[in-house]
């Protein structure tokens, strides 16, 4: 499965502490809605529609590759890129839990102002879970 997604907000902006609880911010909720919309818009190409069909990786271990085109030239830590994307795909029902991932690759590809984009490829992994 390959999907083009919007560039996520910073991982530091997705969560908010409110009255001693950690909650998903409005920006985080909006990003998850945009990921779900992207999955629905591209469903013909990926063979998966959130809430309607099960993705091919639903009960399997998987590898996820993220190719990122940054929205601008600011310095960013590429390791902060994965968590918002993995969580949004889980919420959309692409897989049950991101603990099913056995391999994660994030690659900075260049710049694409003003919004950037991600191309995310999810493939079933041959690797079995090792306790």
PDB file of N, CA, C and O in Angstrom, residues 44-76:
ATOM      1  N   UNK A  44      -9.004   4.062  -4.382  1.00  0.00           N
ATOM      2  CA  UNK A  44      -8.953   3.234  -5.591  1.00  0.00           C
ATOM      3  C   UNK A  44      -7.534   2.751  -5.849  1.00  0.00           C
ATOM      4  O   UNK A  44      -7.314   1.626  -6.282  1.00  0.00           O
ATOM      5  N   UNK A  45      -6.562   3.599  -5.530  1.00  0.00           N
ATOM      6  CA  UNK A  45      -5.167   3.239  -5.782  1.00  0.00           C
ATOM      7  C   UNK A  45      -4.627   2.277  -4.730  1.00  0.00           C
ATOM      8  O   UNK A  45      -3.754   1.467  -5.015  1.00  0.00           O
ATOM      9  N   UNK A  46      -5.131   2.365  -3.494  1.00  0.00           N
ATOM     10  CA  UNK A  46      -4.561   1.541  -2.422  1.00  0.00           C
ATOM     11  C   UNK A  46      -5.421   0.349  -2.047  1.00  0.00           C
ATOM     12  O   UNK A  46      -4.987  -0.526  -1.316  1.00  0.00           O
ATOM     13  N   UNK A  47      -6.666   0.306  -2.524  1.00  0.00           N
ATOM     14  CA  UNK A  47      -7.532  -0.814  -2.232  1.00  0.00           C
ATOM     15  C   UNK A  47      -8.035  -0.854  -0.803  1.00  0.00           C
ATOM     16  O   UNK A  47      -8.363  -1.911  -0.280  1.00  0.00           O
ATOM     17  N   UNK A  48      -8.100   0.271  -0.130  1.00  0.00           N
ATOM     18  CA  UNK A  48      -8.523   0.326   1.264  1.00  0.00           C
ATOM     19  C   UNK A  48      -9.307   1.599   1.512  1.00  0.00           C
ATOM     20  O   UNK A  48      -8.878   2.665   1.126  1.00  0.00           O
ATOM     21  N   UNK A  49     -10.470   1.467   2.132  1.00  0.00           N
ATOM     22  CA  UNK A  49     -11.268   2.631   2.509  1.00  0.00           C
ATOM     23  C   UNK A  49     -11.507   2.546   4.012  1.00  0.00           C
ATOM     24  O   UNK A  49     -12.067   1.562   4.488  1.00  0.00           O
ATOM     25  N   UNK A  50     -11.074   3.549   4.793  1.00  0.00           N
ATOM     26  CA  UNK A  50     -11.247   3.487   6.239  1.00  0.00           C
ATOM     27  C   UNK A  50     -12.705   3.240   6.620  1.00  0.00           C
ATOM     28  O   UNK A  50     -13.608   3.857   6.086  1.00  0.00           O
ATOM     29  N   UNK A  51     -12.913   2.283   7.525  1.00  0.00           N
ATOM     30  CA  UNK A  51     -14.243   1.984   8.015  1.00  0.00           C
ATOM     31  C   UNK A  51     -15.072   1.093   7.102  1.00  0.00           C
ATOM     32  O   UNK A  51     -16.165   0.680   7.462  1.00  0.00           O
ATOM     33  N   UNK A  52     -14.559   0.789   5.918  1.00  0.00           N
ATOM     34  CA  UNK A  52     -15.330  -0.028   4.981  1.00  0.00           C
ATOM     35  C   UNK A  52     -14.619  -1.339   4.667  1.00  0.00           C
ATOM     36  O   UNK A  52     -15.202  -2.411   4.730  1.00  0.00           O
ATOM     37  N   UNK A  53     -13.355  -1.269   4.330  1.00  0.00           N
ATOM     38  CA  UNK A  53     -12.607  -2.474   3.991  1.00  0.00           C
ATOM     39  C   UNK A  53     -11.414  -2.635   4.922  1.00  0.00           C
ATOM     40  O   UNK A  53     -10.914  -1.660   5.482  1.00  0.00           O
ATOM     41  N   UNK A  54     -10.957  -3.873   5.068  1.00  0.00           N
ATOM     42  CA  UNK A  54      -9.770  -4.128   5.882  1.00  0.00           C
ATOM     43  C   UNK A  54      -8.534  -4.000   4.992  1.00  0.00           C
ATOM     44  O   UNK A  54      -8.503  -4.565   3.909  1.00  0.00           O
ATOM     45  N   UNK A  55      -7.519  -3.291   5.449  1.00  0.00           N
ATOM     46  CA  UNK A  55      -6.296  -3.188   4.660  1.00  0.00           C
ATOM     47  C   UNK A  55      -5.562  -4.521   4.640  1.00  0.00           C
ATOM     48  O   UNK A  55      -5.780  -5.365   5.507  1.00  0.00           O
ATOM     49  N   UNK A  56      -4.688  -4.733   3.671  1.00  0.00           N
ATOM     50  CA  UNK A  56      -3.993  -6.012   3.567  1.00  0.00           C
ATOM     51  C   UNK A  56      -3.069  -6.285   4.761  1.00  0.00           C
ATOM     52  O   UNK A  56      -2.727  -7.416   5.013  1.00  0.00           O
ATOM     53  N   UNK A  57      -2.676  -5.276   5.498  1.00  0.00           N
ATOM     54  CA  UNK A  57      -1.729  -5.467   6.595  1.00  0.00           C
ATOM     55  C   UNK A  57      -2.410  -5.534   7.952  1.00  0.00           C
ATOM     56  O   UNK A  57      -1.744  -5.532   8.964  1.00  0.00           O
ATOM     57  N   UNK A  58      -3.730  -5.640   8.002  1.00  0.00           N
ATOM     58  CA  UNK A  58      -4.454  -5.501   9.264  1.00  0.00           C
ATOM     59  C   UNK A  58      -4.023  -6.518  10.324  1.00  0.00           C
ATOM     60  O   UNK A  58      -3.888  -6.191  11.484  1.00  0.00           O
ATOM     61  N   UNK A  59      -3.824  -7.770   9.957  1.00  0.00           N
ATOM     62  CA  UNK A  59      -3.444  -8.801  10.914  1.00  0.00           C
ATOM     63  C   UNK A  59      -1.996  -9.254  10.750  1.00  0.00           C
ATOM     64  O   UNK A  59      -1.639 -10.343  11.178  1.00  0.00           O
ATOM     65  N   UNK A  60      -1.172  -8.446  10.137  1.00  0.00           N
ATOM     66  CA  UNK A  60       0.179  -8.865   9.825  1.00  0.00           C
ATOM     67  C   UNK A  60       1.205  -7.904  10.403  1.00  0.00           C
ATOM     68  O   UNK A  60       0.907  -6.773  10.723  1.00  0.00           O
ATOM     69  N   UNK A  61       2.442  -8.372  10.463  1.00  0.00           N
ATOM     70  CA  UNK A  61       3.570  -7.503  10.782  1.00  0.00           C
ATOM     71  C   UNK A  61       3.877  -6.716   9.521  1.00  0.00           C
ATOM     72  O   UNK A  61       3.658  -7.193   8.414  1.00  0.00           O
ATOM     73  N   UNK A  62       4.366  -5.492   9.669  1.00  0.00           N
ATOM     74  CA  UNK A  62       4.596  -4.695   8.476  1.00  0.00           C
ATOM     75  C   UNK A  62       5.848  -3.835   8.591  1.00  0.00           C
ATOM     76  O   UNK A  62       6.378  -3.599   9.664  1.00  0.00           O
ATOM     77  N   UNK A  63       6.278  -3.399   7.420  1.00  0.00           N
ATOM     78  CA  UNK A  63       7.366  -2.441   7.272  1.00  0.00           C
ATOM     79  C   UNK A  63       6.744  -1.147   6.780  1.00  0.00           C
ATOM     80  O   UNK A  63       5.849  -1.179   5.933  1.00  0.00           O
ATOM     81  N   UNK A  64       7.192  -0.026   7.320  1.00  0.00           N
ATOM     82  CA  UNK A  64       6.674   1.266   6.878  1.00  0.00           C
ATOM     83  C   UNK A  64       7.844   2.143   6.455  1.00  0.00           C
ATOM     84  O   UNK A  64       8.849   2.237   7.148  1.00  0.00           O
ATOM     85  N   UNK A  65       7.719   2.727   5.278  1.00  0.00           N
ATOM     86  CA  UNK A  65       8.730   3.645   4.758  1.00  0.00           C
ATOM     87  C   UNK A  65       8.070   4.998   4.525  1.00  0.00           C
ATOM     88  O   UNK A  65       7.005   5.065   3.916  1.00  0.00           O
ATOM     89  N   UNK A  66       8.710   6.042   5.031  1.00  0.00           N
ATOM     90  CA  UNK A  66       8.187   7.398   4.893  1.00  0.00           C
ATOM     91  C   UNK A  66       9.193   8.224   4.107  1.00  0.00           C
ATOM     92  O   UNK A  66      10.325   8.406   4.545  1.00  0.00           O
ATOM     93  N   UNK A  67       8.787   8.678   2.936  1.00  0.00           N
ATOM     94  CA  UNK A  67       9.599   9.606   2.145  1.00  0.00           C
ATOM     95  C   UNK A  67       9.006  10.987   2.360  1.00  0.00           C
ATOM     96  O   UNK A  67       7.819  11.204   2.086  1.00  0.00           O
ATOM     97  N   UNK A  68       9.829  11.901   2.862  1.00  0.00           N
ATOM     98  CA  UNK A  68       9.323  13.217   3.280  1.00  0.00           C
ATOM     99  C   UNK A  68       9.893  14.335   2.422  1.00  0.00           C
ATOM    100  O   UNK A  68      11.101  14.421   2.211  1.00  0.00           O
ATOM    101  N   UNK A  69       8.983  15.179   1.936  1.00  0.00           N
ATOM    102  CA  UNK A  69       9.339  16.432   1.284  1.00  0.00           C
ATOM    103  C   UNK A  69       8.945  17.531   2.268  1.00  0.00           C
ATOM    104  O   UNK A  69       7.761  17.717   2.560  1.00  0.00           O
ATOM    105  N   UNK A  70       9.939  18.214   2.811  1.00  0.00           N
ATOM    106  CA  UNK A  70       9.721  19.183   3.875  1.00  0.00           C
ATOM    107  C   UNK A  70       9.019  20.433   3.341  1.00  0.00           C
ATOM    108  O   UNK A  70       9.225  20.837   2.196  1.00  0.00           O
ATOM    109  N   UNK A  71       8.203  21.076   4.188  1.00  0.00           N
ATOM    110  CA  UNK A  71       7.473  22.268   3.742  1.00  0.00           C
ATOM    111  C   UNK A  71       8.356  23.511   3.627  1.00  0.00           C
ATOM    112  O   UNK A  71       7.978  24.465   2.955  1.00  0.00           O
ATOM    113  N   UNK A  72       9.502  23.490   4.277  1.00  0.00           N
ATOM    114  CA  UNK A  72      10.423  24.628   4.215  1.00  0.00           C
ATOM    115  C   UNK A  72      11.815  24.147   4.631  1.00  0.00           C
ATOM    116  O   UNK A  72      12.030  22.958   4.843  1.00  0.00           O
ATOM    117  N   UNK A  73      12.745  25.071   4.736  1.00  0.00           N
ATOM    118  CA  UNK A  73      14.132  24.704   5.019  1.00  0.00           C
ATOM    119  C   UNK A  73      14.507  24.770   6.509  1.00  0.00           C
ATOM    120  O   UNK A  73      15.680  24.684   6.847  1.00  0.00           O
ATOM    121  N   UNK A  74      13.503  24.896   7.383  1.00  0.00           N
ATOM    122  CA  UNK A  74      13.830  24.891   8.810  1.00  0.00           C
ATOM    123  C   UNK A  74      14.434  23.554   9.219  1.00  0.00           C
ATOM    124  O   UNK A  74      14.115  22.516   8.633  1.00  0.00           O
ATOM    125  N   UNK A  75      15.270  23.586  10.248  1.00  0.00           N
ATOM    126  CA  UNK A  75      15.859  22.356  10.765  1.00  0.00           C
ATOM    127  C   UNK A  75      14.781  21.550  11.485  1.00  0.00           C
ATOM    128  O   UNK A  75      14.010  22.076  12.258  1.00  0.00           O
ATOM    129  N   UNK A  76      14.740  20.262  11.177  1.00  0.00           N
ATOM    130  CA  UNK A  76      13.784  19.361  11.801  1.00  0.00           C
ATOM    131  C   UNK A  76      14.479  18.047  12.122  1.00  0.00           C
ATOM    132  O   UNK A  76      15.324  17.590  11.367  1.00  0.00           O
TER     133      UNK A  76
END
